[in-house]
Amino acid sequence: MELPKNTVRRVNACVLRLRDSPRFGRMVRRHLTVVTYTGRRSGRTFSTPVGYRRDGDTVRIGVQVPDAKTWWRNFLGAGGPIGLHLDGEDRSGHAVAHRDGKGRVSVTVTLTRPSDQETA
């Protein structure tokens, strides 16, 4: 299933507006965050909204329709650095993508502790 890039951009823009809205933002932010990463081939910085679940310093992102998306491939193998906007602040971490036997993809992020970020 391949969606036109302009459609994806419009949907992402709507999601970001909803996430930042005074009325619905608080509820939406409990389930959606924005990830920021550097493209493995282009070296460019990208940001995209994603659904997530958090358990302490671990964030799990289920990639819906993974074959139609490429961002998660930046984190295959040993993974790489990623930024997330959580609880009103920017956090960094290390992300690793995994595809299971059924083709489902998840990205697991281990957050860097704030004290570790300050000394880095």
PDB file of C-alpha atoms in Angstrom:
ATOM      1  CA  MET A   1       0.000   0.000   0.000  1.00  0.00           C
ATOM      2  CA  GLU A   2       1.769   3.114  -1.225  1.00  0.00           C
ATOM      3  CA  LEU A   3       0.343   6.495  -0.280  1.00  0.00           C
ATOM      4  CA  PRO A   4       1.290   9.636  -2.207  1.00  0.00           C
ATOM      5  CA  LYS A   5       3.861  11.692  -0.299  1.00  0.00           C
ATOM      6  CA  ASN A   6       1.696  14.821  -0.342  1.00  0.00           C
ATOM      7  CA  THR A   7      -1.134  12.843   1.319  1.00  0.00           C
ATOM      8  CA  VAL A   8       1.242  11.620   4.024  1.00  0.00           C
ATOM      9  CA  ARG A   9       2.500  15.178   4.595  1.00  0.00           C
ATOM     10  CA  ARG A  10      -1.070  16.474   4.953  1.00  0.00           C
ATOM     11  CA  VAL A  11      -2.060  13.738   7.393  1.00  0.00           C
ATOM     12  CA  ASN A  12       1.106  14.289   9.462  1.00  0.00           C
ATOM     13  CA  ALA A  13       0.456  18.045   9.524  1.00  0.00           C
ATOM     14  CA  CYS A  14      -3.111  17.441  10.780  1.00  0.00           C
ATOM     15  CA  VAL A  15      -1.854  15.041  13.447  1.00  0.00           C
ATOM     16  CA  LEU A  16       0.723  17.592  14.616  1.00  0.00           C
ATOM     17  CA  ARG A  17      -1.903  20.354  14.801  1.00  0.00           C
ATOM     18  CA  LEU A  18      -4.189  18.075  16.810  1.00  0.00           C
ATOM     19  CA  ARG A  19      -1.295  17.115  19.098  1.00  0.00           C
ATOM     20  CA  ASP A  20      -0.503  20.790  19.733  1.00  0.00           C
ATOM     21  CA  SER A  21      -4.116  21.934  20.144  1.00  0.00           C
ATOM     22  CA  PRO A  22      -5.164  23.342  23.524  1.00  0.00           C
ATOM     23  CA  ARG A  23      -8.379  21.315  23.506  1.00  0.00           C
ATOM     24  CA  PHE A  24      -7.178  17.841  22.478  1.00  0.00           C
ATOM     25  CA  GLY A  25      -3.409  18.047  22.744  1.00  0.00           C
ATOM     26  CA  ARG A  26      -3.046  16.622  26.237  1.00  0.00           C
ATOM     27  CA  MET A  27      -5.025  13.498  25.349  1.00  0.00           C
ATOM     28  CA  VAL A  28      -3.317  13.023  21.986  1.00  0.00           C
ATOM     29  CA  ARG A  29       0.205  13.449  23.435  1.00  0.00           C
ATOM     30  CA  ARG A  30      -0.374  10.433  25.704  1.00  0.00           C
ATOM     31  CA  HIS A  31      -0.303   8.240  22.604  1.00  0.00           C
ATOM     32  CA  LEU A  32       1.544  10.254  19.943  1.00  0.00           C
ATOM     33  CA  THR A  33       5.014  11.717  19.937  1.00  0.00           C
ATOM     34  CA  VAL A  34       7.333  13.202  17.362  1.00  0.00           C
ATOM     35  CA  VAL A  35      10.549  11.343  16.603  1.00  0.00           C
ATOM     36  CA  THR A  36      13.555  13.119  15.126  1.00  0.00           C
ATOM     37  CA  TYR A  37      16.386  11.228  13.466  1.00  0.00           C
ATOM     38  CA  THR A  38      19.138  11.567  10.886  1.00  0.00           C
ATOM     39  CA  GLY A  39      18.665   9.659   7.642  1.00  0.00           C
ATOM     40  CA  ARG A  40      21.188   6.861   7.246  1.00  0.00           C
ATOM     41  CA  ARG A  41      21.874   7.628   3.588  1.00  0.00           C
ATOM     42  CA  SER A  42      20.977  11.295   3.178  1.00  0.00           C
ATOM     43  CA  GLY A  43      22.377  12.600   6.452  1.00  0.00           C
ATOM     44  CA  ARG A  44      19.339  14.916   6.631  1.00  0.00           C
ATOM     45  CA  THR A  45      17.296  15.420   9.800  1.00  0.00           C
ATOM     46  CA  PHE A  46      13.674  14.254   9.716  1.00  0.00           C
ATOM     47  CA  SER A  47      10.782  14.464  12.170  1.00  0.00           C
ATOM     48  CA  THR A  48       7.622  12.409  12.040  1.00  0.00           C
ATOM     49  CA  PRO A  49       4.679  11.769  14.379  1.00  0.00           C
ATOM     50  CA  VAL A  50       4.328   8.200  15.674  1.00  0.00           C
ATOM     51  CA  GLY A  51       2.192   6.272  18.124  1.00  0.00           C
ATOM     52  CA  TYR A  52       4.036   4.949  21.159  1.00  0.00           C
ATOM     53  CA  ARG A  53       3.846   3.142  24.486  1.00  0.00           C
ATOM     54  CA  ARG A  54       6.162   4.003  27.327  1.00  0.00           C
ATOM     55  CA  ASP A  55       7.324   1.940  30.263  1.00  0.00           C
ATOM     56  CA  GLY A  56       9.844   3.928  32.317  1.00  0.00           C
ATOM     57  CA  ASP A  57      12.922   4.557  30.164  1.00  0.00           C
ATOM     58  CA  THR A  58      11.715   2.272  27.369  1.00  0.00           C
ATOM     59  CA  VAL A  59       9.509   3.494  24.539  1.00  0.00           C
ATOM     60  CA  ARG A  60       8.000   1.082  22.029  1.00  0.00           C
ATOM     61  CA  ILE A  61       6.794   2.286  18.647  1.00  0.00           C
ATOM     62  CA  GLY A  62       4.662  -0.042  16.556  1.00  0.00           C
ATOM     63  CA  VAL A  63       5.171   0.761  12.878  1.00  0.00           C
ATOM     64  CA  GLN A  64       1.865   0.497  11.030  1.00  0.00           C
ATOM     65  CA  VAL A  65       2.125  -0.569   7.367  1.00  0.00           C
ATOM     66  CA  PRO A  66       5.929  -0.855   7.633  1.00  0.00           C
ATOM     67  CA  ASP A  67       6.524  -1.688   3.973  1.00  0.00           C
ATOM     68  CA  ALA A  68       5.059   1.693   3.003  1.00  0.00           C
ATOM     69  CA  LYS A  69       7.439   3.541   5.344  1.00  0.00           C
ATOM     70  CA  THR A  70      11.184   3.889   5.430  1.00  0.00           C
ATOM     71  CA  TRP A  71      12.032   5.849   8.595  1.00  0.00           C
ATOM     72  CA  TRP A  72      12.306   2.773  10.821  1.00  0.00           C
ATOM     73  CA  ARG A  73      14.984   1.218   8.584  1.00  0.00           C
ATOM     74  CA  ASN A  74      17.441   3.745  10.008  1.00  0.00           C
ATOM     75  CA  PHE A  75      17.383   1.660  13.193  1.00  0.00           C
ATOM     76  CA  LEU A  76      17.952  -1.862  11.858  1.00  0.00           C
ATOM     77  CA  GLY A  77      20.904  -3.873  13.146  1.00  0.00           C
ATOM     78  CA  ALA A  78      22.684  -2.081  15.972  1.00  0.00           C
ATOM     79  CA  GLY A  79      20.196   0.803  15.813  1.00  0.00           C
ATOM     80  CA  GLY A  80      21.017   4.463  16.219  1.00  0.00           C
ATOM     81  CA  PRO A  81      20.304   7.738  17.981  1.00  0.00           C
ATOM     82  CA  ILE A  82      16.803   9.181  18.040  1.00  0.00           C
ATOM     83  CA  GLY A  83      15.057  12.153  19.614  1.00  0.00           C
ATOM     84  CA  LEU A  84      11.520  12.136  21.015  1.00  0.00           C
ATOM     85  CA  HIS A  85       9.280  14.816  22.468  1.00  0.00           C
ATOM     86  CA  LEU A  86       7.836  13.377  25.696  1.00  0.00           C
ATOM     87  CA  ASP A  87       6.164  15.030  28.678  1.00  0.00           C
ATOM     88  CA  GLY A  88       6.732  18.472  27.229  1.00  0.00           C
ATOM     89  CA  GLU A  89      10.467  18.077  26.736  1.00  0.00           C
ATOM     90  CA  ASP A  90      12.880  16.750  24.148  1.00  0.00           C
ATOM     91  CA  ARG A  91      14.523  13.453  25.086  1.00  0.00           C
ATOM     92  CA  SER A  92      17.164  11.429  23.330  1.00  0.00           C
ATOM     93  CA  GLY A  93      17.721   7.725  23.185  1.00  0.00           C
ATOM     94  CA  HIS A  94      18.976   4.742  21.255  1.00  0.00           C
ATOM     95  CA  ALA A  95      16.490   3.051  18.911  1.00  0.00           C
ATOM     96  CA  VAL A  96      16.564  -0.481  17.503  1.00  0.00           C
ATOM     97  CA  ALA A  97      14.070  -1.738  14.912  1.00  0.00           C
ATOM     98  CA  HIS A  98      12.906  -5.334  14.766  1.00  0.00           C
ATOM     99  CA  ARG A  99      10.705  -7.197  12.275  1.00  0.00           C
ATOM    100  CA  ASP A 100       9.006 -10.315  13.613  1.00  0.00           C
ATOM    101  CA  GLY A 101       8.157 -13.497  11.723  1.00  0.00           C
ATOM    102  CA  LYS A 102       4.756 -12.100  10.718  1.00  0.00           C
ATOM    103  CA  GLY A 103       6.295  -8.978   9.152  1.00  0.00           C
ATOM    104  CA  ARG A 104       5.308  -6.627  11.986  1.00  0.00           C
ATOM    105  CA  VAL A 105       7.848  -3.955  12.850  1.00  0.00           C
ATOM    106  CA  SER A 106       8.502  -2.348  16.200  1.00  0.00           C
ATOM    107  CA  VAL A 107      11.134   0.149  17.242  1.00  0.00           C
ATOM    108  CA  THR A 108      12.363  -0.004  20.832  1.00  0.00           C
ATOM    109  CA  VAL A 109      13.908   3.159  22.234  1.00  0.00           C
ATOM    110  CA  THR A 110      15.991   3.163  25.385  1.00  0.00           C
ATOM    111  CA  LEU A 111      15.876   6.724  26.684  1.00  0.00           C
ATOM    112  CA  THR A 112      19.008   8.475  27.837  1.00  0.00           C
ATOM    113  CA  ARG A 113      18.637   9.731  31.375  1.00  0.00           C
ATOM    114  CA  PRO A 114      18.452  13.548  31.618  1.00  0.00           C
ATOM    115  CA  SER A 115      21.605  13.617  33.787  1.00  0.00           C
ATOM    116  CA  ASP A 116      23.456  11.654  31.070  1.00  0.00           C
ATOM    117  CA  GLN A 117      22.311  14.178  28.438  1.00  0.00           C
ATOM    118  CA  GLU A 118      23.684  17.098  30.445  1.00  0.00           C
ATOM    119  CA  THR A 119      27.161  15.582  30.668  1.00  0.00           C
ATOM    120  CA  ALA A 120      27.275  14.530  27.011  1.00  0.00           C
TER     121      ALA A 120
END
